Amino acid sequence: ILNVEQSPQSLHVQEGDSTNFTCSFPSSNFYALHWYRWETAKSPEALFVMTLNGDEKKKGRISATLNTKEGYSYLYIKGSQPEDSATYLCASAHDKIIFGKGTRLHILP
Amino acid sequence: DSGVTQTPKHLITATGQRVTLRCSPRSGDLSVYWYQQSLDQGLQFLIQYYNGEERAKGNILERFSAQQFPDLHSELNLSSLELGDSALYFCASSVAAGGGGENSPLHFGNGTRLTVT
């Protein structure tokens, strides 16, 4: 059974602070790791898709790293802004794409 | 706008009934995925089609079925509906057969909210 775990479940961060959260996934038969941002009342939007061990991706203040050998990925947000408030989902692609339950990020003004 | 269209947006029906959810993928995408999101649950994978063929299956109930048509749109059929089937059903599309390519993120529709009463 493929199990993708994300932690923490919820996070409150002061505006301007940096933060990070974790996604762990099975390392066997691994193809790719996806990160999505999901705002309330909208649908998930892709941030990154990473495939290689040691991959790092960056988009503005958001970046992600990938360790396929130990089965984890980190998402970093630098200098959090109110518009970063959302649920961040990771998904692990094996023979199917399985999502974690997400980390809900709240940015406090 | 992701380019993925799901209809209807909302559906209210009674237990025991049958409904059909429709998804048109983004232009050029050959894969269609169906996910179910119930209260307090994450996105649960149901089924994936690639270019008309079933590609991968998740914990999809026997009462549920899906297909992808030659024009690549997909339909998810839910029958003998139960109260527990109430959920938000998402369709997503991607260009690739699997989720492994760096250029093959999933593009999500806005979902169909199904309420079974």
PDB file of C-alpha atoms in Angstrom:
ATOM      1  CA  ILE A   1       0.000   0.000   0.000  1.00  0.00           C
ATOM      2  CA  LEU A   2       1.451   3.344  -1.046  1.00  0.00           C
ATOM      3  CA  ASN A   3       1.442   5.797   1.825  1.00  0.00           C
ATOM      4  CA  VAL A   4       2.434   9.423   1.452  1.00  0.00           C
ATOM      5  CA  GLU A   5       2.801  11.303   4.725  1.00  0.00           C
ATOM      6  CA  GLN A   6       3.001  15.042   5.208  1.00  0.00           C
ATOM      7  CA  SER A   7       3.949  16.907   8.341  1.00  0.00           C
ATOM      8  CA  PRO A   8       2.966  18.967  10.076  1.00  0.00           C
ATOM      9  CA  GLN A   9      -0.759  18.757   9.399  1.00  0.00           C
ATOM     10  CA  SER A  10      -1.165  22.454  10.147  1.00  0.00           C
ATOM     11  CA  LEU A  11       1.217  25.343  10.646  1.00  0.00           C
ATOM     12  CA  HIS A  12       0.862  28.961  11.782  1.00  0.00           C
ATOM     13  CA  VAL A  13       3.683  31.254  10.709  1.00  0.00           C
ATOM     14  CA  GLN A  14       4.226  34.953  11.321  1.00  0.00           C
ATOM     15  CA  GLU A  15       4.324  37.101   8.198  1.00  0.00           C
ATOM     16  CA  GLY A  16       7.913  37.577   7.130  1.00  0.00           C
ATOM     17  CA  ASP A  17       9.165  34.359   8.721  1.00  0.00           C
ATOM     18  CA  SER A  18      10.445  31.428   6.711  1.00  0.00           C
ATOM     19  CA  THR A  19       9.066  27.934   7.071  1.00  0.00           C
ATOM     20  CA  ASN A  20       9.342  24.425   5.743  1.00  0.00           C
ATOM     21  CA  PHE A  21       7.419  21.182   5.802  1.00  0.00           C
ATOM     22  CA  THR A  22       7.986  17.579   4.926  1.00  0.00           C
ATOM     23  CA  CYS A  23       6.654  14.924   2.612  1.00  0.00           C
ATOM     24  CA  SER A  24       7.706  11.293   3.013  1.00  0.00           C
ATOM     25  CA  PHE A  25       6.994   8.634   0.423  1.00  0.00           C
ATOM     26  CA  PRO A  26       7.929   5.046  -0.465  1.00  0.00           C
ATOM     27  CA  SER A  27      11.246   4.978  -2.286  1.00  0.00           C
ATOM     28  CA  SER A  28      10.538   1.767  -4.208  1.00  0.00           C
ATOM     29  CA  ASN A  29       9.290   2.047  -7.805  1.00  0.00           C
ATOM     30  CA  PHE A  30       9.483   5.807  -7.521  1.00  0.00           C
ATOM     31  CA  TYR A  31       9.067   8.004 -10.596  1.00  0.00           C
ATOM     32  CA  ALA A  32       8.463  11.544  -9.397  1.00  0.00           C
ATOM     33  CA  LEU A  33       7.433  13.772  -6.530  1.00  0.00           C
ATOM     34  CA  HIS A  34       4.886  16.517  -7.118  1.00  0.00           C
ATOM     35  CA  TRP A  35       4.095  19.578  -4.988  1.00  0.00           C
ATOM     36  CA  TYR A  36       0.795  21.439  -5.326  1.00  0.00           C
ATOM     37  CA  ARG A  37      -0.653  24.530  -3.733  1.00  0.00           C
ATOM     38  CA  TRP A  38      -4.360  24.436  -2.932  1.00  0.00           C
ATOM     39  CA  GLU A  39      -6.163  27.604  -1.992  1.00  0.00           C
ATOM     40  CA  THR A  40      -9.597  27.533  -0.412  1.00  0.00           C
ATOM     41  CA  ALA A  41     -12.442  27.335  -2.951  1.00  0.00           C
ATOM     42  CA  LYS A  42     -10.003  26.693  -5.770  1.00  0.00           C
ATOM     43  CA  SER A  43      -8.416  23.585  -7.251  1.00  0.00           C
ATOM     44  CA  PRO A  44      -4.837  22.411  -6.646  1.00  0.00           C
ATOM     45  CA  GLU A  45      -2.165  24.044  -8.780  1.00  0.00           C
ATOM     46  CA  ALA A  46       1.193  22.485  -9.553  1.00  0.00           C
ATOM     47  CA  LEU A  47       4.316  24.001  -8.036  1.00  0.00           C
ATOM     48  CA  PHE A  48       7.017  21.469  -8.856  1.00  0.00           C
ATOM     49  CA  VAL A  49       7.587  18.017 -10.268  1.00  0.00           C
ATOM     50  CA  MET A  50      10.928  16.482  -9.321  1.00  0.00           C
ATOM     51  CA  THR A  51      12.419  13.194 -10.388  1.00  0.00           C
ATOM     52  CA  LEU A  52      16.114  12.946  -9.544  1.00  0.00           C
ATOM     53  CA  ASN A  53      17.735  12.383  -6.171  1.00  0.00           C
ATOM     54  CA  GLY A  54      19.179  15.685  -5.011  1.00  0.00           C
ATOM     55  CA  ASP A  55      16.880  17.726  -7.255  1.00  0.00           C
ATOM     56  CA  GLU A  56      16.172  21.254  -6.105  1.00  0.00           C
ATOM     57  CA  LYS A  57      13.496  23.440  -7.672  1.00  0.00           C
ATOM     58  CA  LYS A  58      12.712  27.091  -7.028  1.00  0.00           C
ATOM     59  CA  LYS A  59       9.850  29.385  -7.929  1.00  0.00           C
ATOM     60  CA  GLY A  60      10.126  32.829  -6.407  1.00  0.00           C
ATOM     61  CA  ARG A  61      10.203  32.471  -2.615  1.00  0.00           C
ATOM     62  CA  ILE A  62       9.236  28.792  -2.724  1.00  0.00           C
ATOM     63  CA  SER A  63      11.724  25.982  -3.196  1.00  0.00           C
ATOM     64  CA  ALA A  64      11.772  22.222  -2.814  1.00  0.00           C
ATOM     65  CA  THR A  65      14.332  19.467  -2.421  1.00  0.00           C
ATOM     66  CA  LEU A  66      14.141  15.761  -3.081  1.00  0.00           C
ATOM     67  CA  ASN A  67      15.833  12.748  -1.497  1.00  0.00           C
ATOM     68  CA  THR A  68      14.699   9.618  -3.311  1.00  0.00           C
ATOM     69  CA  LYS A  69      16.996   7.245  -1.429  1.00  0.00           C
ATOM     70  CA  GLU A  70      15.437   7.982   1.940  1.00  0.00           C
ATOM     71  CA  GLY A  71      12.034   8.931   0.547  1.00  0.00           C
ATOM     72  CA  TYR A  72      11.466  12.519   1.582  1.00  0.00           C
ATOM     73  CA  SER A  73      11.028  15.987   0.142  1.00  0.00           C
ATOM     74  CA  TYR A  74      11.049  19.389   1.804  1.00  0.00           C
ATOM     75  CA  LEU A  75       9.143  22.477   0.713  1.00  0.00           C
ATOM     76  CA  TYR A  76      10.554  25.811   1.852  1.00  0.00           C
ATOM     77  CA  ILE A  77       8.863  29.193   1.867  1.00  0.00           C
ATOM     78  CA  LYS A  78      11.077  32.192   2.472  1.00  0.00           C
ATOM     79  CA  GLY A  79       9.670  35.410   3.927  1.00  0.00           C
ATOM     80  CA  SER A  80       6.056  34.216   4.221  1.00  0.00           C
ATOM     81  CA  GLN A  81       3.352  36.515   2.891  1.00  0.00           C
ATOM     82  CA  PRO A  82      -0.426  36.429   3.537  1.00  0.00           C
ATOM     83  CA  GLU A  83      -1.000  35.124   0.017  1.00  0.00           C
ATOM     84  CA  ASP A  84       1.026  32.012   0.908  1.00  0.00           C
ATOM     85  CA  SER A  85      -1.842  30.828   3.120  1.00  0.00           C
ATOM     86  CA  ALA A  86      -3.008  27.601   1.513  1.00  0.00           C
ATOM     87  CA  THR A  87      -2.801  23.830   1.786  1.00  0.00           C
ATOM     88  CA  TYR A  88       0.349  22.383   0.282  1.00  0.00           C
ATOM     89  CA  LEU A  89      -0.003  18.891  -1.126  1.00  0.00           C
ATOM     90  CA  CYS A  90       2.679  16.494  -2.154  1.00  0.00           C
ATOM     91  CA  ALA A  91       2.058  13.506  -4.395  1.00  0.00           C
ATOM     92  CA  SER A  92       4.285  10.562  -5.107  1.00  0.00           C
ATOM     93  CA  ALA A  93       4.190   8.976  -8.555  1.00  0.00           C
ATOM     94  CA  HIS A  94       4.712   5.238  -8.716  1.00  0.00           C
ATOM     95  CA  ASP A  95       2.365   3.152 -10.839  1.00  0.00           C
ATOM     96  CA  LYS A  96      -0.230   5.648  -9.685  1.00  0.00           C
ATOM     97  CA  ILE A  97      -0.090   9.170  -8.275  1.00  0.00           C
ATOM     98  CA  ILE A  98      -0.867   9.175  -4.563  1.00  0.00           C
ATOM     99  CA  PHE A  99      -1.408  12.340  -2.549  1.00  0.00           C
ATOM    100  CA  GLY A 100      -0.621  13.115   1.044  1.00  0.00           C
ATOM    101  CA  LYS A 101      -3.242  14.830   3.182  1.00  0.00           C
ATOM    102  CA  GLY A 102      -1.463  18.146   2.972  1.00  0.00           C
ATOM    103  CA  THR A 103       0.006  20.775   5.253  1.00  0.00           C
ATOM    104  CA  ARG A 104      -2.354  23.674   5.938  1.00  0.00           C
ATOM    105  CA  LEU A 105      -0.330  26.870   6.230  1.00  0.00           C
ATOM    106  CA  HIS A 106      -1.743  29.952   7.931  1.00  0.00           C
ATOM    107  CA  ILE A 107       0.221  33.197   7.695  1.00  0.00           C
ATOM    108  CA  LEU A 108      -0.402  35.499  10.649  1.00  0.00           C
ATOM    109  CA  PRO A 109      -0.264  39.263   9.942  1.00  0.00           C
TER     110      PRO A 109
ATOM    111  CA  ASP B   1      -7.725  28.522 -15.665  1.00  0.00           C
ATOM    112  CA  SER B   2      -6.275  24.999 -15.804  1.00  0.00           C
ATOM    113  CA  GLY B   3      -8.062  24.136 -19.038  1.00  0.00           C
ATOM    114  CA  VAL B   4      -9.771  21.132 -17.403  1.00  0.00           C
ATOM    115  CA  THR B   5     -13.558  21.324 -17.412  1.00  0.00           C
ATOM    116  CA  GLN B   6     -15.745  19.390 -15.030  1.00  0.00           C
ATOM    117  CA  THR B   7     -19.526  19.270 -15.115  1.00  0.00           C
ATOM    118  CA  PRO B   8     -21.741  19.629 -13.258  1.00  0.00           C
ATOM    119  CA  LYS B   9     -20.317  21.799 -10.467  1.00  0.00           C
ATOM    120  CA  HIS B  10     -22.884  20.617  -7.967  1.00  0.00           C
ATOM    121  CA  LEU B  11     -25.079  17.540  -7.856  1.00  0.00           C
ATOM    122  CA  ILE B  12     -27.678  16.661  -5.264  1.00  0.00           C
ATOM    123  CA  THR B  13     -29.302  13.286  -5.464  1.00  0.00           C
ATOM    124  CA  ALA B  14     -30.909  10.601  -3.318  1.00  0.00           C
ATOM    125  CA  THR B  15     -29.538   7.333  -2.020  1.00  0.00           C
ATOM    126  CA  GLY B  16     -29.800   4.495  -4.493  1.00  0.00           C
ATOM    127  CA  GLN B  17     -29.571   6.763  -7.510  1.00  0.00           C
ATOM    128  CA  ARG B  18     -26.982   6.839 -10.280  1.00  0.00           C
ATOM    129  CA  VAL B  19     -25.060   9.883 -11.508  1.00  0.00           C
ATOM    130  CA  THR B  20     -22.487  10.651 -14.187  1.00  0.00           C
ATOM    131  CA  LEU B  21     -19.674  13.137 -13.720  1.00  0.00           C
ATOM    132  CA  ARG B  22     -17.981  14.487 -16.806  1.00  0.00           C
ATOM    133  CA  CYS B  23     -14.463  15.752 -17.412  1.00  0.00           C
ATOM    134  CA  SER B  24     -12.847  17.338 -20.452  1.00  0.00           C
ATOM    135  CA  PRO B  25      -9.066  17.344 -20.178  1.00  0.00           C
ATOM    136  CA  ARG B  26      -6.755  20.184 -21.072  1.00  0.00           C
ATOM    137  CA  SER B  27      -6.042  20.371 -24.785  1.00  0.00           C
ATOM    138  CA  GLY B  28      -3.197  18.013 -25.647  1.00  0.00           C
ATOM    139  CA  ASP B  29      -3.392  15.992 -22.428  1.00  0.00           C
ATOM    140  CA  LEU B  30      -3.939  12.271 -22.911  1.00  0.00           C
ATOM    141  CA  SER B  31      -4.206  11.176 -19.264  1.00  0.00           C
ATOM    142  CA  VAL B  32      -7.243  11.693 -17.091  1.00  0.00           C
ATOM    143  CA  TYR B  33      -7.252  10.996 -13.360  1.00  0.00           C
ATOM    144  CA  TRP B  34     -10.207  10.860 -10.964  1.00  0.00           C
ATOM    145  CA  TYR B  35      -9.837  11.663  -7.277  1.00  0.00           C
ATOM    146  CA  GLN B  36     -12.346  11.732  -4.440  1.00  0.00           C
ATOM    147  CA  GLN B  37     -12.069  14.132  -1.534  1.00  0.00           C
ATOM    148  CA  SER B  38     -14.292  13.333   1.450  1.00  0.00           C
ATOM    149  CA  LEU B  39     -14.490  15.266   4.696  1.00  0.00           C
ATOM    150  CA  ASP B  40     -11.145  15.247   6.528  1.00  0.00           C
ATOM    151  CA  GLN B  41      -9.637  13.004   3.881  1.00  0.00           C
ATOM    152  CA  GLY B  42      -7.007  13.872   1.359  1.00  0.00           C
ATOM    153  CA  LEU B  43      -7.353  13.277  -2.336  1.00  0.00           C
ATOM    154  CA  GLN B  44      -8.102   9.581  -2.745  1.00  0.00           C
ATOM    155  CA  PHE B  45      -7.046   8.156  -6.099  1.00  0.00           C
ATOM    156  CA  LEU B  46      -9.831   6.371  -7.934  1.00  0.00           C
ATOM    157  CA  ILE B  47      -8.705   5.626 -11.470  1.00  0.00           C
ATOM    158  CA  GLN B  48      -6.546   6.835 -14.357  1.00  0.00           C
ATOM    159  CA  TYR B  49      -7.050   6.570 -18.125  1.00  0.00           C
ATOM    160  CA  TYR B  50      -4.482   7.187 -20.803  1.00  0.00           C
ATOM    161  CA  ASN B  51      -5.545   7.656 -24.404  1.00  0.00           C
ATOM    162  CA  GLY B  52      -8.725   5.675 -23.901  1.00  0.00           C
ATOM    163  CA  GLU B  53      -7.263   2.800 -21.918  1.00  0.00           C
ATOM    164  CA  GLU B  54      -7.401   2.190 -18.173  1.00  0.00           C
ATOM    165  CA  ARG B  55      -3.897   2.834 -16.853  1.00  0.00           C
ATOM    166  CA  ALA B  56      -4.081   2.537 -13.081  1.00  0.00           C
ATOM    167  CA  LYS B  57      -6.721   1.769 -10.505  1.00  0.00           C
ATOM    168  CA  GLY B  58      -7.027   2.854  -6.909  1.00  0.00           C
ATOM    169  CA  ASN B  59      -9.556   1.956  -4.257  1.00  0.00           C
ATOM    170  CA  ILE B  60     -12.485   2.479  -6.560  1.00  0.00           C
ATOM    171  CA  LEU B  61     -15.698   0.838  -5.411  1.00  0.00           C
ATOM    172  CA  GLU B  62     -17.376  -1.722  -7.638  1.00  0.00           C
ATOM    173  CA  ARG B  63     -20.406   0.598  -7.751  1.00  0.00           C
ATOM    174  CA  PHE B  64     -18.209   3.155  -9.510  1.00  0.00           C
ATOM    175  CA  SER B  65     -16.992   2.908 -13.081  1.00  0.00           C
ATOM    176  CA  ALA B  66     -15.289   5.201 -15.526  1.00  0.00           C
ATOM    177  CA  GLN B  67     -14.290   5.429 -19.131  1.00  0.00           C
ATOM    178  CA  GLN B  68     -12.366   7.675 -21.478  1.00  0.00           C
ATOM    179  CA  PHE B  69     -13.823   8.303 -24.896  1.00  0.00           C
ATOM    180  CA  PRO B  70     -12.059   8.726 -28.270  1.00  0.00           C
ATOM    181  CA  ASP B  71     -12.249  12.515 -27.931  1.00  0.00           C
ATOM    182  CA  LEU B  72     -10.419  12.031 -24.582  1.00  0.00           C
ATOM    183  CA  HIS B  73     -13.195  13.278 -22.356  1.00  0.00           C
ATOM    184  CA  SER B  74     -13.931  11.027 -19.411  1.00  0.00           C
ATOM    185  CA  GLU B  75     -16.977  10.111 -17.400  1.00  0.00           C
ATOM    186  CA  LEU B  76     -17.184   8.752 -13.872  1.00  0.00           C
ATOM    187  CA  ASN B  77     -20.353   6.804 -13.167  1.00  0.00           C
ATOM    188  CA  LEU B  78     -21.480   6.362  -9.580  1.00  0.00           C
ATOM    189  CA  SER B  79     -24.373   3.993  -8.931  1.00  0.00           C
ATOM    190  CA  SER B  80     -26.409   2.750  -5.969  1.00  0.00           C
ATOM    191  CA  LEU B  81     -25.344   5.902  -4.209  1.00  0.00           C
ATOM    192  CA  GLU B  82     -24.900   5.918  -0.458  1.00  0.00           C
ATOM    193  CA  LEU B  83     -24.662   8.804   1.981  1.00  0.00           C
ATOM    194  CA  GLY B  84     -20.935   8.144   2.322  1.00  0.00           C
ATOM    195  CA  ASP B  85     -20.395   8.850  -1.371  1.00  0.00           C
ATOM    196  CA  SER B  86     -20.987  12.535  -0.704  1.00  0.00           C
ATOM    197  CA  ALA B  87     -17.693  14.167  -1.604  1.00  0.00           C
ATOM    198  CA  LEU B  88     -15.858  16.491  -3.937  1.00  0.00           C
ATOM    199  CA  TYR B  89     -14.784  14.620  -7.056  1.00  0.00           C
ATOM    200  CA  PHE B  90     -11.821  16.016  -8.931  1.00  0.00           C
ATOM    201  CA  CYS B  91     -10.682  15.251 -12.411  1.00  0.00           C
ATOM    202  CA  ALA B  92      -7.114  16.041 -13.411  1.00  0.00           C
ATOM    203  CA  SER B  93      -5.281  15.677 -16.684  1.00  0.00           C
ATOM    204  CA  SER B  94      -1.660  15.458 -17.746  1.00  0.00           C
ATOM    205  CA  VAL B  95       0.242  15.013 -20.947  1.00  0.00           C
ATOM    206  CA  ALA B  96       2.073  11.866 -19.827  1.00  0.00           C
ATOM    207  CA  ALA B  97       0.991   8.285 -19.270  1.00  0.00           C
ATOM    208  CA  GLY B  98       2.425   8.225 -15.760  1.00  0.00           C
ATOM    209  CA  GLY B  99       3.338  10.952 -13.335  1.00  0.00           C
ATOM    210  CA  GLY B 100       7.035  10.617 -13.824  1.00  0.00           C
ATOM    211  CA  GLY B 101       7.948  13.324 -16.257  1.00  0.00           C
ATOM    212  CA  GLU B 102       9.133  16.654 -14.990  1.00  0.00           C
ATOM    213  CA  ASN B 103       6.879  18.325 -17.478  1.00  0.00           C
ATOM    214  CA  SER B 104       3.816  16.324 -16.542  1.00  0.00           C
ATOM    215  CA  PRO B 105       2.175  17.870 -13.499  1.00  0.00           C
ATOM    216  CA  LEU B 106      -1.516  17.275 -13.005  1.00  0.00           C
ATOM    217  CA  HIS B 107      -3.926  20.001 -14.059  1.00  0.00           C
ATOM    218  CA  PHE B 108      -7.062  19.945 -11.953  1.00  0.00           C
ATOM    219  CA  GLY B 109     -10.621  20.838 -12.781  1.00  0.00           C
ATOM    220  CA  ASN B 110     -12.759  22.734 -10.301  1.00  0.00           C
ATOM    221  CA  GLY B 111     -14.420  19.569  -9.065  1.00  0.00           C
ATOM    222  CA  THR B 112     -17.965  18.288  -8.829  1.00  0.00           C
ATOM    223  CA  ARG B 113     -19.508  18.442  -5.386  1.00  0.00           C
ATOM    224  CA  LEU B 114     -21.831  15.480  -4.933  1.00  0.00           C
ATOM    225  CA  THR B 115     -24.353  15.486  -2.114  1.00  0.00           C
ATOM    226  CA  VAL B 116     -26.309  12.306  -1.477  1.00  0.00           C
ATOM    227  CA  THR B 117     -29.378  12.766   0.707  1.00  0.00           C
TER     228      THR B 117
END
